[in-house]
Amino acid sequence: MSAVLSTTSPAAGSQTSAAATIDGFHLVIEALKLNGIGTLYGLPGIPITDLTRMAQGEGLRVIAFRHEQNAGHAASIAGFLTGRPGVCLTVSAPGFLNGLTALANATTNCFPMILISGSSEREIVDLQQGDYEEMDQLAIAKPLAKAAFRVLHAEDIGVGIARAIRAAVSGRPGGVYLDLPAKLFAQTMEAAAGRASLIEVVDPAPRQIPAPEAVQRALELLRGAKKPLIVLGKGAAYARAEAEVRTLVERTGIPYLPMSMAKGLLPDTHELSAAAARSYVLPEADVVVLVGARLNWLLSHGKGKTWGGKAAKDWGGQKFVQIDISPTEADSNVRIDAPVVGDIGSCVSALLAGMGAAWPRPPAEWLNAVMERKAKNIAKMAETLAKDARPMNFHSALNVVRDIVKANPDAMLVNEGANALDFTRSIVDMMKPRKRVDVGTWGVMGIGMGYAVAAAIETGQPVIAIEGDSAFGFSGMEVETLCRYNLPVCVVIFNNNGVYRGTDKNLGGGADMAPTAFVKDARYEKMMEAFGGVGVYASTPAELKRGVEEALRSRRPTLVNAIIDETAGTESGRITSLNPAAAKKPQA
Ligand code: FYN
Ligand code: ADP
């Protein structure tokens, strides 16, 4: 475990008789360990190959991927799941660029992540003299990250890593870039001084207590509400505020709507869940409490027809309470009447304290109307699910997944695609917090295998990844990674032969397939078999059920190729209105 050069791996390369020196490699490793970072996600290569070897030698877990984007996504979701920054390690220029999508996605989603990339020689890069993988990485990363730092001297490694950790997890979490030039790793310094320069970050994400007057303002607004609604976002899941949120919902009796990654914060079967009455409660509500959810596109920016406005940009008349750690989030889309700034646990606790033990329930007419609409939609859904269509469609396949997830509430669910995403979100109930991870704020495709790897590693639970056949393609090579680390991941590909569906034709009538169509009847399960995992071809619900259940039982990496009716999908799933051509047509 020693980091003293003379007692460590010869791979350090630079040791002499200097028994009491330490190099940059080991300072980085020790700084990470000192701060409780036990896993690195990455892809070795110049100049970080030895860093990955030495980190493993020093007891860190190093998970090596086949493409940096997947390693980056893995690190970011590790950050979401643990509340500690997930670390991704890449080589310079091209590897760094491959990691940037994940860094930007982490920042957008408020996931704490640190992208550490090796870089080429500063002097040559800055004079643009044509170094190996020359690129001004710090400048490129800056606009995509919450913060970006470069360390040039071994004695600054401790500060650099401490700053990266604080930036990633304090306040609104996000992606941080840390630039480590190749020369830094080989620098040495006196070992005792080196260790003394490292910083163990104290209280990296301090609680943020809301102002009492902000809490009172919110309570006054809520007290007058006739049709109150709570919207739970993934910020509440990240904040691990499920106990406080449950008390808030149950003490007030206010119906709540979970955003996609907040599903399971309270069990989706909770009597106050209004998920099945979404299009009723949003326009009808008069006071809406946003708890770690932004009024972005996923909530139609808080206005327009979704909210009962007459036209696309009209205010629906709702008043908003917004609980968020970021003071600048309020008023980003519509007026926020009562912003409550602080961490969600502290804010909700303060609201509860201000309410006292007895708080008036919402009027019965409101609750009854919501429950009536909800019951109607659930009954309609049950009818559709019971149809057992052959060939399988999204509903008959998800009917199976729904039962399996219900029977395995600790399993993680990864979900991406268009129809595969939208149908899974509304059909598969989640029973526990932070079990569902998906395309998030951007609707990004390609998170699948990276998230699946990290979900398995960070939670130790089995993972079910429901993947559209297109979405899977972005990270499909990582099935080798699943096999290499023998991870308990069951990938289920909803294979309908194309993007959205498999029936599109070449509009020009030529021999090429339509841009949205794939090779018909592709045998994706053989990809998993190629690396020693289990492949399953499933054309019926019974085969799908057997395949997934066996994967959960065996904990072996498994890929189930679920054959779906190629006519089953709709263009862009439930967000067809975002297509430029569709947007020209009047939307419901
Ligand atoms: C939900 N619903 C249910 C249930 N849960 N019905 C019965 N039972 C249950 N349990 C109903 C709900 O009331 C809605 O019907 C419908 O199912 C869909 O619910 P959802 O998913 O909550 O709502 P909706 O309208 O799809 O949500 C809007 C959205 C969502 C923007 C938040 O679409 C979303 O998260 N989209 C992400 C899309 C994405 O990122 N795609 C990737 C790019 S794909 P109604 O109330 O009747 O409306 C590239 O092409
Ligand atoms: P969703 O997509 O589920 O609606 P968003 O990503 O839009 O969720 O919103 C999450 C919000 O939660 C962000 O505005 C972020 O600032 C906030 N947030 C993240 N962590 C915390 C925390 N610990 N306390 C309070 N707010 C938080």
XYZ file of C-alpha atoms and ligand atoms in Angstrom:
665
model
C 0.000 0.000 0.000
C 2.965 2.325 0.354
C 3.307 5.103 -2.126
C 7.014 5.512 -1.530
C 8.608 4.921 -4.886
C 11.291 2.529 -3.812
C 8.689 0.170 -2.401
C 6.131 0.317 -5.174
C 5.633 -0.964 -8.690
C 8.550 -0.653 -11.111
C 5.984 0.764 -13.519
C 6.577 4.092 -11.825
C 9.726 4.044 -13.866
C 11.530 6.900 -12.242
C 12.698 5.492 -8.972
C 16.266 5.880 -7.947
C 17.712 5.548 -4.527
C 15.251 8.193 -3.370
C 13.369 5.984 -0.929
C 11.539 8.927 0.575
C 10.080 10.457 -2.544
C 6.643 10.173 -4.027
C 5.591 10.785 -7.620
C 2.583 12.431 -9.207
C 0.909 9.094 -9.981
C 0.878 8.138 -6.323
C -0.112 11.564 -5.095
C -3.199 11.428 -7.327
C -4.047 7.925 -6.102
C -3.536 8.819 -2.446
C -5.567 12.008 -2.761
C -8.499 10.080 -4.226
C -8.278 7.374 -1.587
C -8.041 9.926 1.181
C -11.385 11.270 -0.003
C -13.138 7.938 -0.072
C -13.045 7.435 -3.819
C -12.684 3.694 -4.262
C -13.592 3.156 -7.925
C -12.269 4.657 -11.138
C -14.138 4.282 -14.429
C -11.988 4.798 -17.477
C -10.003 3.631 -20.435
C -6.209 3.298 -20.231
C -3.791 4.781 -22.766
C -1.061 7.439 -22.964
C -0.445 9.110 -20.525
C -2.669 7.460 -17.903
C -1.996 3.748 -18.489
C 0.320 3.477 -15.518
C -2.078 5.488 -13.393
C -4.753 2.824 -13.944
C -2.276 0.000 -13.198
C -0.909 1.663 -10.088
C -4.361 2.612 -8.831
C -5.363 -1.033 -9.059
C -2.108 -1.962 -7.346
C -2.931 0.433 -4.524
C -6.349 -1.086 -3.930
C -8.662 1.106 -6.004
C -11.180 -0.662 -8.213
C -10.488 0.241 -11.840
C -13.273 -0.515 -14.290
C -11.934 -0.332 -17.836
C -14.359 0.308 -20.689
C -14.212 0.023 -24.478
C -15.143 3.664 -25.125
C -14.659 6.694 -22.878
C -18.218 7.952 -23.288
C -19.524 4.856 -21.547
C -16.928 5.167 -18.788
C -17.995 8.780 -18.323
C -21.679 7.921 -18.137
C -20.815 5.217 -15.613
C -18.930 7.708 -13.438
C -21.777 10.220 -13.601
C -24.460 7.789 -12.525
C -22.163 6.472 -9.792
C -22.185 10.072 -8.571
C -25.986 10.205 -8.642
C -26.323 6.883 -6.837
C -23.749 7.515 -4.105
C -23.652 11.294 -3.630
C -19.866 11.142 -4.017
C -18.243 12.266 -7.260
C -17.871 9.476 -9.788
C -14.429 9.607 -11.385
C -13.705 8.936 -15.048
C -10.154 8.667 -16.342
C -9.275 9.221 -20.001
C -6.291 9.744 -22.262
C -5.643 13.074 -23.961
C -7.381 14.738 -26.940
C -9.571 12.036 -28.569
C -10.186 10.134 -25.343
C -10.885 13.411 -23.570
C -13.342 14.412 -26.300
C -15.067 11.044 -26.041
C -15.574 11.701 -22.351
C -17.042 15.155 -22.856
C -20.581 14.049 -23.769
C -20.792 12.354 -20.397
C -19.278 15.369 -18.623
C -21.787 17.721 -20.226
C -24.622 15.301 -19.535
C -23.565 15.104 -15.878
C -23.557 18.887 -15.609
C -26.964 19.145 -17.273
C -28.443 16.487 -14.991
C -26.780 17.821 -11.810
C -24.781 14.614 -11.264
C -21.452 14.950 -9.428
C -18.645 13.649 -11.617
C -14.962 14.362 -12.163
C -13.474 13.773 -15.597
C -9.716 13.413 -15.190
C -7.863 13.461 -18.490
C -4.172 13.221 -19.162
C -2.956 15.936 -21.510
C 0.036 16.772 -23.655
C 2.896 19.139 -22.855
C 1.654 22.600 -22.007
C 4.574 24.425 -23.578
C 4.027 22.673 -26.917
C 0.245 22.860 -26.797
C 0.292 26.571 -26.038
C 2.696 27.328 -28.902
C 0.695 24.950 -31.126
C 3.839 23.136 -32.174
C 2.067 19.883 -32.966
C 2.425 17.613 -29.944
C 1.086 14.079 -29.732
C -2.668 14.505 -29.183
C -2.266 18.251 -28.878
C -5.346 20.029 -27.570
C -6.166 22.834 -25.160
C -8.427 20.550 -23.155
C -9.053 22.889 -20.245
C -10.474 25.585 -22.513
C -12.681 23.090 -24.323
C -14.041 21.520 -21.144
C -14.872 24.789 -19.374
C -18.242 25.597 -20.949
C -19.419 22.017 -20.502
C -18.454 21.643 -16.863
C -19.495 23.211 -13.585
C -15.791 23.883 -12.980
C -12.477 23.018 -14.636
C -8.965 22.945 -13.176
C -5.428 22.099 -14.287
C -2.620 20.953 -12.005
C 0.940 21.675 -13.123
C 2.959 20.805 -10.022
C 3.005 17.717 -7.842
C 2.611 19.785 -4.694
C -0.735 21.111 -6.025
C -2.322 17.708 -6.620
C -3.978 17.688 -3.198
C -5.530 21.097 -3.760
C -6.567 20.221 -7.314
C -8.417 17.104 -6.250
C -9.985 18.793 -3.234
C -11.274 21.626 -5.428
C -12.642 19.155 -7.965
C -14.496 17.229 -5.251
C -15.998 20.340 -3.674
C -17.045 21.737 -7.026
C -18.689 18.461 -8.042
C -20.806 17.879 -4.925
C -21.422 21.188 -3.182
C -24.491 23.273 -3.998
C -26.009 22.113 -7.276
C -23.889 19.098 -8.231
C -22.290 18.848 -11.655
C -19.453 17.667 -13.840
C -15.913 18.876 -13.124
C -12.920 18.613 -15.412
C -9.430 18.045 -14.016
C -6.543 18.371 -16.466
C -3.406 16.457 -15.558
C -0.535 16.941 -18.042
C 1.686 13.900 -18.682
C 4.704 15.543 -17.074
C 2.896 15.886 -13.752
C 2.713 12.142 -13.178
C 6.483 11.709 -13.276
C 7.257 14.662 -11.012
C 8.544 13.643 -7.621
C 8.696 15.328 -4.264
C 9.715 14.422 -0.774
C 7.174 11.823 0.384
C 6.306 13.309 3.776
C 5.775 16.769 2.269
C 3.770 15.220 -0.548
C 1.432 13.441 1.839
C 1.126 16.549 3.979
C -0.007 18.468 0.895
C -3.033 16.215 0.372
C -6.408 17.434 1.595
C -9.179 15.364 3.064
C -12.198 17.457 2.190
C -14.288 18.248 5.250
C -18.071 18.389 4.709
C -17.918 18.564 0.890
C -21.688 19.067 0.467
C -22.716 21.121 3.480
C -26.369 21.269 4.422
C -28.008 24.462 3.252
C -30.719 25.665 5.575
C -33.517 27.746 4.037
C -34.344 31.217 5.287
C -37.285 31.176 7.771
C -39.148 33.888 5.852
C -38.917 31.830 2.635
C -40.435 28.876 4.469
C -43.259 31.049 5.841
C -43.979 32.459 2.372
C -44.283 28.945 0.984
C -46.542 27.820 3.814
C -48.865 30.785 3.357
C -49.224 30.024 -0.333
C -49.871 26.385 0.336
C -52.388 27.107 3.087
C -54.654 28.890 0.638
C -54.463 26.173 -2.030
C -57.626 24.472 -3.226
C -55.922 22.114 -5.666
C -52.358 21.642 -4.487
C -49.884 19.358 -6.255
C -46.336 18.249 -5.424
C -43.894 17.491 -8.258
C -40.943 15.343 -7.217
C -37.772 15.521 -9.301
C -34.532 13.615 -9.350
C -32.968 16.316 -7.153
C -35.069 14.898 -4.299
C -33.841 11.401 -5.128
C -30.229 12.590 -5.247
C -30.680 14.412 -1.932
C -31.862 11.147 -0.309
C -34.810 13.065 1.046
C -37.319 10.214 0.764
C -38.186 10.162 4.461
C -38.909 13.902 4.595
C -40.777 13.817 1.288
C -42.949 10.927 2.416
C -43.861 12.793 5.605
C -44.682 15.909 3.583
C -46.959 14.010 1.215
C -48.671 11.976 3.902
C -49.093 14.758 6.458
C -50.542 17.191 3.914
C -52.416 14.617 1.828
C -51.336 16.451 -1.337
C -51.202 14.348 -4.528
C -47.760 14.125 -6.106
C -46.328 13.561 -9.548
C -42.916 11.865 -9.782
C -40.587 12.850 -12.593
C -38.971 9.902 -14.296
C -35.958 9.380 -12.005
C -37.995 10.311 -8.931
C -40.208 7.269 -9.481
C -39.920 5.062 -6.413
C -38.989 7.913 -4.074
C -42.360 6.934 -2.678
C -43.650 3.622 -4.039
C -45.408 4.214 -7.364
C -48.383 2.360 -5.901
C -48.806 5.018 -3.187
C -52.409 6.196 -2.940
C -51.380 9.836 -3.391
C -49.389 9.225 -6.580
C -50.988 11.155 -9.413
C -48.665 9.718 -12.079
C -51.570 8.070 -13.858
C -53.461 11.367 -13.932
C -50.639 13.545 -15.236
C -52.495 15.329 -17.988
C -55.338 16.063 -15.550
C -53.427 17.357 -12.526
C -50.993 19.703 -14.284
C -53.572 22.025 -15.829
C -55.957 21.738 -12.877
C -53.607 22.421 -9.957
C -53.594 25.896 -8.408
C -50.449 25.683 -6.243
C -47.573 23.457 -7.311
C -44.658 22.579 -5.040
C -41.583 21.661 -7.073
C -39.203 19.530 -5.044
C -35.886 19.128 -6.894
C -37.502 19.398 -10.321
C -36.860 22.099 -12.891
C -39.522 23.693 -15.062
C -37.653 22.669 -18.215
C -39.008 20.999 -21.356
C -39.980 17.894 -19.406
C -42.533 20.057 -17.583
C -43.389 22.132 -20.653
C -41.581 25.127 -19.090
C -44.421 25.591 -16.618
C -46.789 27.025 -19.196
C -48.847 26.341 -22.287
C -51.555 23.785 -22.831
C -49.969 21.185 -20.549
C -50.638 23.629 -17.711
C -54.029 24.781 -18.911
C -52.793 27.867 -20.748
C -54.856 28.864 -23.777
C -51.946 28.883 -26.215
C -48.451 27.379 -26.263
C -46.798 30.177 -24.299
C -49.659 31.144 -21.972
C -49.427 30.955 -18.209
C -51.870 28.418 -16.800
C -52.527 30.416 -13.639
C -50.655 28.177 -11.217
C -48.617 29.551 -8.332
C -45.340 27.817 -7.667
C -43.299 26.960 -4.606
C -39.853 25.799 -5.727
C -37.514 23.939 -3.410
C -34.044 23.877 -4.922
C -30.435 24.195 -3.876
C -29.710 26.599 -6.705
C -30.880 30.169 -6.017
C -30.867 31.011 -9.719
C -33.277 28.248 -10.706
C -36.345 30.232 -9.623
C -38.016 32.334 -12.363
C -36.044 30.519 -15.069
C -39.256 29.845 -16.990
C -42.229 31.321 -15.127
C -42.687 33.367 -11.962
C -41.869 31.448 -8.791
C -43.994 32.911 -6.022
C -42.237 31.170 -3.170
C -38.664 30.038 -3.801
C -37.218 27.987 -0.950
C -33.471 27.740 -1.395
C -31.564 25.043 0.403
C -30.954 21.336 0.415
C -34.154 19.383 0.021
C -33.925 17.514 3.312
C -33.495 20.762 5.250
C -36.150 22.636 3.255
C -38.812 19.968 3.569
C -37.997 19.542 7.274
C -38.411 23.289 7.764
C -41.782 23.235 5.980
C -42.894 20.331 8.161
C -41.789 22.121 11.312
C -43.751 25.204 10.226
C -46.865 23.144 9.538
C -47.041 21.600 12.942
C -48.768 18.291 13.512
C -52.129 19.214 11.986
C -52.347 20.597 8.472
C -55.649 20.846 6.619
C -56.126 18.154 3.960
C -56.815 19.436 0.445
C -60.532 19.767 -0.380
C -62.189 16.407 -0.984
C -63.441 17.482 -4.449
C -59.834 17.833 -5.610
C -58.684 14.538 -4.158
C -61.709 12.702 -5.488
C -61.301 14.151 -8.965
C -57.618 13.141 -9.075
C -58.341 9.658 -7.787
C -61.183 9.192 -10.210
C -59.015 10.133 -13.190
C -56.194 7.981 -11.895
C -58.424 4.932 -11.440
C -59.793 5.346 -14.960
C -56.310 5.487 -16.504
C -55.040 2.563 -14.460
C -58.044 0.472 -15.512
C -57.441 1.423 -19.150
C -53.796 0.455 -18.821
C -54.679 -2.858 -17.169
C -56.967 -3.635 -20.076
C -54.227 -2.918 -22.625
C -51.654 -4.921 -20.688
C -54.000 -7.898 -20.455
C -54.293 -8.119 -24.244
C -51.160 -10.243 -24.541
C -50.576 -9.208 -28.166
C -48.626 -11.519 -30.509
C -46.169 -10.734 -31.926
C -45.148 -8.937 -28.736
C -45.676 -5.205 -28.634
C -44.292 -2.799 -26.022
C -47.227 -3.470 -23.719
C -47.135 -7.269 -23.763
C -43.363 -7.244 -23.242
C -43.530 -4.652 -20.474
C -46.311 -6.508 -18.730
C -43.669 -9.173 -18.036
C -41.017 -6.656 -16.988
C -43.499 -4.889 -14.706
C -44.194 -8.093 -12.746
C -40.520 -8.985 -12.502
C -39.551 -5.529 -11.237
C -42.381 -5.659 -8.707
C -41.101 -9.005 -7.432
C -37.517 -7.681 -7.287
C -37.840 -4.178 -5.839
C -34.134 -3.897 -5.041
C -33.049 -4.503 -8.625
C -31.830 -1.472 -10.583
C -33.634 -0.445 -13.755
C -31.742 1.280 -16.567
C -33.924 2.613 -19.368
C -33.276 4.294 -22.713
C -34.849 4.520 -26.136
C -37.901 6.358 -27.424
C -40.914 4.052 -27.174
C -38.924 1.643 -24.993
C -38.333 4.563 -22.635
C -41.787 6.103 -22.624
C -43.751 2.893 -22.223
C -41.431 1.564 -19.522
C -41.753 4.799 -17.548
C -45.521 4.661 -17.434
C -45.957 0.872 -17.158
C -43.214 -0.290 -14.792
C -43.804 0.777 -11.187
C -40.776 1.497 -9.026
C -41.037 0.707 -5.344
C -37.809 2.139 -3.913
C -35.789 5.342 -4.382
C -32.908 5.663 -6.867
C -33.711 2.380 -8.583
C -34.583 3.907 -11.947
C -31.881 5.635 -14.014
C -32.604 6.836 -17.513
C -31.942 9.352 -20.288
C -32.595 12.278 -17.923
C -32.687 15.963 -18.678
C -31.297 15.772 -22.197
C -33.086 12.640 -23.372
C -29.608 11.411 -24.301
C -29.137 8.052 -25.995
C -26.055 6.034 -25.116
C -26.238 5.932 -21.335
C -27.345 2.295 -21.287
C -24.325 0.097 -20.727
C -22.326 2.723 -18.818
C -25.187 3.193 -16.351
C -25.720 -0.572 -16.146
C -22.078 -1.228 -15.266
C -21.981 1.455 -12.575
C -25.404 0.528 -11.187
C -24.197 -3.045 -10.673
C -20.854 -1.996 -9.199
C -22.111 0.743 -6.901
C -25.207 -1.018 -5.556
C -24.272 -4.705 -5.747
C -27.840 -5.303 -6.947
C -28.884 -7.002 -10.172
C -29.598 -4.628 -13.044
C -32.276 -4.853 -15.709
C -31.551 -2.590 -18.682
C -34.572 -2.005 -20.912
C -33.097 -0.792 -24.172
C -34.528 0.292 -27.479
C -32.605 -1.452 -30.269
C -31.322 1.892 -31.516
C -30.355 3.155 -28.050
C -28.441 -0.039 -27.290
C -26.245 0.481 -30.358
C -24.572 3.528 -28.812
C -22.892 1.505 -26.081
C -23.336 -2.085 -27.267
C -19.640 -2.984 -27.271
C -19.679 -2.737 -23.485
C -21.318 -6.162 -23.304
C -17.686 -7.300 -23.281
C -17.176 -5.149 -20.172
C -20.230 -6.734 -18.539
C -18.738 -10.170 -19.216
C -15.184 -9.221 -18.194
C -16.346 -8.114 -14.759
C -19.055 -10.794 -14.647
C -21.700 -8.242 -13.689
C -25.287 -9.224 -12.817
C -26.769 -7.228 -15.680
C -29.660 -8.399 -17.832
C -29.906 -6.320 -20.992
C -33.318 -6.565 -22.626
C -33.381 -5.209 -26.171
C -36.801 -4.271 -27.463
C -36.026 -5.198 -31.027
C -38.470 -3.751 -33.539
C -35.917 -3.522 -36.365
C -35.294 0.202 -36.277
C -35.375 3.645 -34.748
C -38.981 4.123 -33.505
C -40.097 1.127 -35.648
C -38.804 -1.047 -38.459
C -41.150 -0.388 -41.316
C -39.857 2.867 -42.819
C -39.063 2.857 -46.543
C -36.442 4.770 -48.533
C -38.384 7.832 -49.729
C -36.276 7.935 -52.905
C -37.095 4.340 -53.715
C -33.383 3.353 -53.889
C -31.729 0.190 -52.619
C -30.498 1.700 -49.338
C -32.629 1.063 -46.308
C -34.450 4.010 -44.744
C -32.219 5.920 -42.286
C -34.391 4.731 -39.407
C -34.356 1.030 -40.373
C -31.947 -1.681 -39.182
C -31.043 -5.157 -40.395
C -34.176 -7.192 -39.874
C -34.263 -9.903 -37.237
C -30.797 -9.019 -35.907
C -29.540 -11.579 -33.386
C -28.285 -9.201 -30.692
C -28.123 -12.023 -28.143
C -25.125 -13.442 -29.987
C -23.117 -10.359 -29.052
C -23.351 -11.413 -25.436
C -22.589 -15.042 -26.259
C -19.451 -13.922 -28.107
C -17.920 -12.859 -24.784
C -19.128 -15.746 -22.661
C -22.407 -14.302 -21.380
C -25.885 -15.722 -21.809
C -27.891 -14.911 -24.925
C -31.665 -15.404 -25.049
C -33.951 -15.086 -28.061
C -37.440 -14.226 -26.826
C -40.384 -13.963 -29.185
C -43.087 -14.579 -26.566
C -43.818 -13.121 -23.125
C -43.119 -16.548 -21.595
C -39.638 -16.662 -23.164
C -38.952 -13.115 -22.065
C -40.042 -13.905 -18.508
C -37.904 -17.037 -18.379
C -34.867 -15.208 -19.749
C -35.003 -12.282 -17.317
C -35.883 -14.396 -14.285
C -33.025 -16.786 -15.007
C -30.641 -13.840 -15.371
C -31.702 -12.479 -11.969
C -31.303 -15.912 -10.427
C -27.898 -16.714 -11.964
C -26.518 -13.138 -11.776
C -24.720 -13.856 -15.056
C -24.447 -11.188 -17.748
C -27.384 -11.868 -20.043
C -28.793 -10.298 -23.180
C -32.427 -10.992 -24.008
C -33.331 -10.168 -27.583
C -37.055 -9.420 -27.189
C -38.709 -9.485 -30.579
C -41.272 -6.702 -30.855
C -43.784 -6.120 -33.633
C -41.908 -3.881 -36.067
C -44.986 -1.741 -36.601
C -45.443 -1.123 -32.865
C -43.487 2.103 -32.207
C -44.583 5.676 -32.734
C -42.311 8.396 -34.083
C -40.314 9.876 -31.161
C -42.468 8.060 -28.582
C -44.486 10.582 -26.570
C -42.474 13.618 -27.674
C -43.556 13.639 -31.314
C -44.423 17.309 -30.908
C -40.698 18.131 -30.796
C -40.188 16.977 -34.399
C -40.043 20.083 -36.619
C -42.562 18.722 -39.131
C -44.934 17.555 -36.404
C -44.566 20.873 -34.577
C -46.128 22.660 -37.531
C -49.322 20.654 -37.036
C -51.596 21.746 -34.203
C -50.841 19.644 -31.118
C -53.384 18.319 -28.668
C -48.524 7.121 -16.090
N -49.641 6.919 -16.797
C -50.264 5.835 -16.360
C -49.467 5.361 -15.301
N -48.402 6.164 -15.151
N -51.393 5.255 -16.740
C -51.783 4.167 -16.070
N -51.079 3.618 -15.066
C -49.939 4.195 -14.655
N -49.251 3.669 -13.634
C -50.127 7.731 -17.895
C -50.070 9.230 -17.640
O -51.210 9.700 -17.005
C -49.951 9.736 -19.052
O -51.222 9.764 -19.640
C -49.138 8.666 -19.760
O -49.273 7.482 -18.992
C -47.649 8.983 -19.836
O -47.201 9.309 -18.561
P -45.835 10.043 -18.333
O -44.778 9.216 -18.912
O -45.729 10.420 -16.922
O -46.168 11.376 -19.105
P -45.690 11.981 -20.444
O -46.793 12.812 -20.973
O -45.040 11.020 -21.360
O -44.624 12.937 -19.803
C -44.043 13.958 -20.465
C -42.545 13.890 -20.324
C -42.112 12.494 -20.701
C -41.940 14.915 -21.227
C -42.154 14.194 -18.879
O -42.599 12.204 -21.986
C -40.641 12.261 -20.635
O -40.037 12.102 -19.584
N -40.085 12.189 -21.811
C -38.715 11.934 -22.008
C -38.592 11.585 -23.428
C -37.193 11.387 -23.821
O -36.283 11.874 -23.217
N -36.991 10.681 -24.901
C -35.694 10.368 -25.378
C -35.527 10.844 -26.751
S -36.327 9.863 -27.867
P -52.091 11.099 -19.730
O -52.280 11.585 -18.316
O -53.342 10.651 -20.373
O -51.288 12.047 -20.559
C -35.955 10.474 -29.390
O -36.780 10.346 -30.261
P -36.156 16.161 -12.991
O -35.538 15.961 -14.339
O -36.387 14.912 -12.257
O -37.338 17.058 -13.038
P -34.141 18.121 -12.591
O -32.814 17.568 -12.950
O -34.816 18.992 -13.577
O -35.084 16.933 -12.105
O -34.011 18.975 -11.283
C -33.211 18.621 -10.230
C -33.061 19.848 -9.383
O -32.672 19.430 -8.099
C -32.008 20.840 -9.874
O -32.576 22.105 -10.069
C -30.960 20.861 -8.767
O -30.457 22.143 -8.517
C -31.750 20.351 -7.586
N -30.949 19.657 -6.579
C -29.991 18.738 -6.756
N -29.515 18.301 -5.588
C -30.187 18.973 -4.636
C -30.163 18.983 -3.218
N -29.350 18.197 -2.521
N -31.015 19.786 -2.577
C -31.828 20.617 -3.264
N -31.913 20.646 -4.589
C -31.106 19.839 -5.274
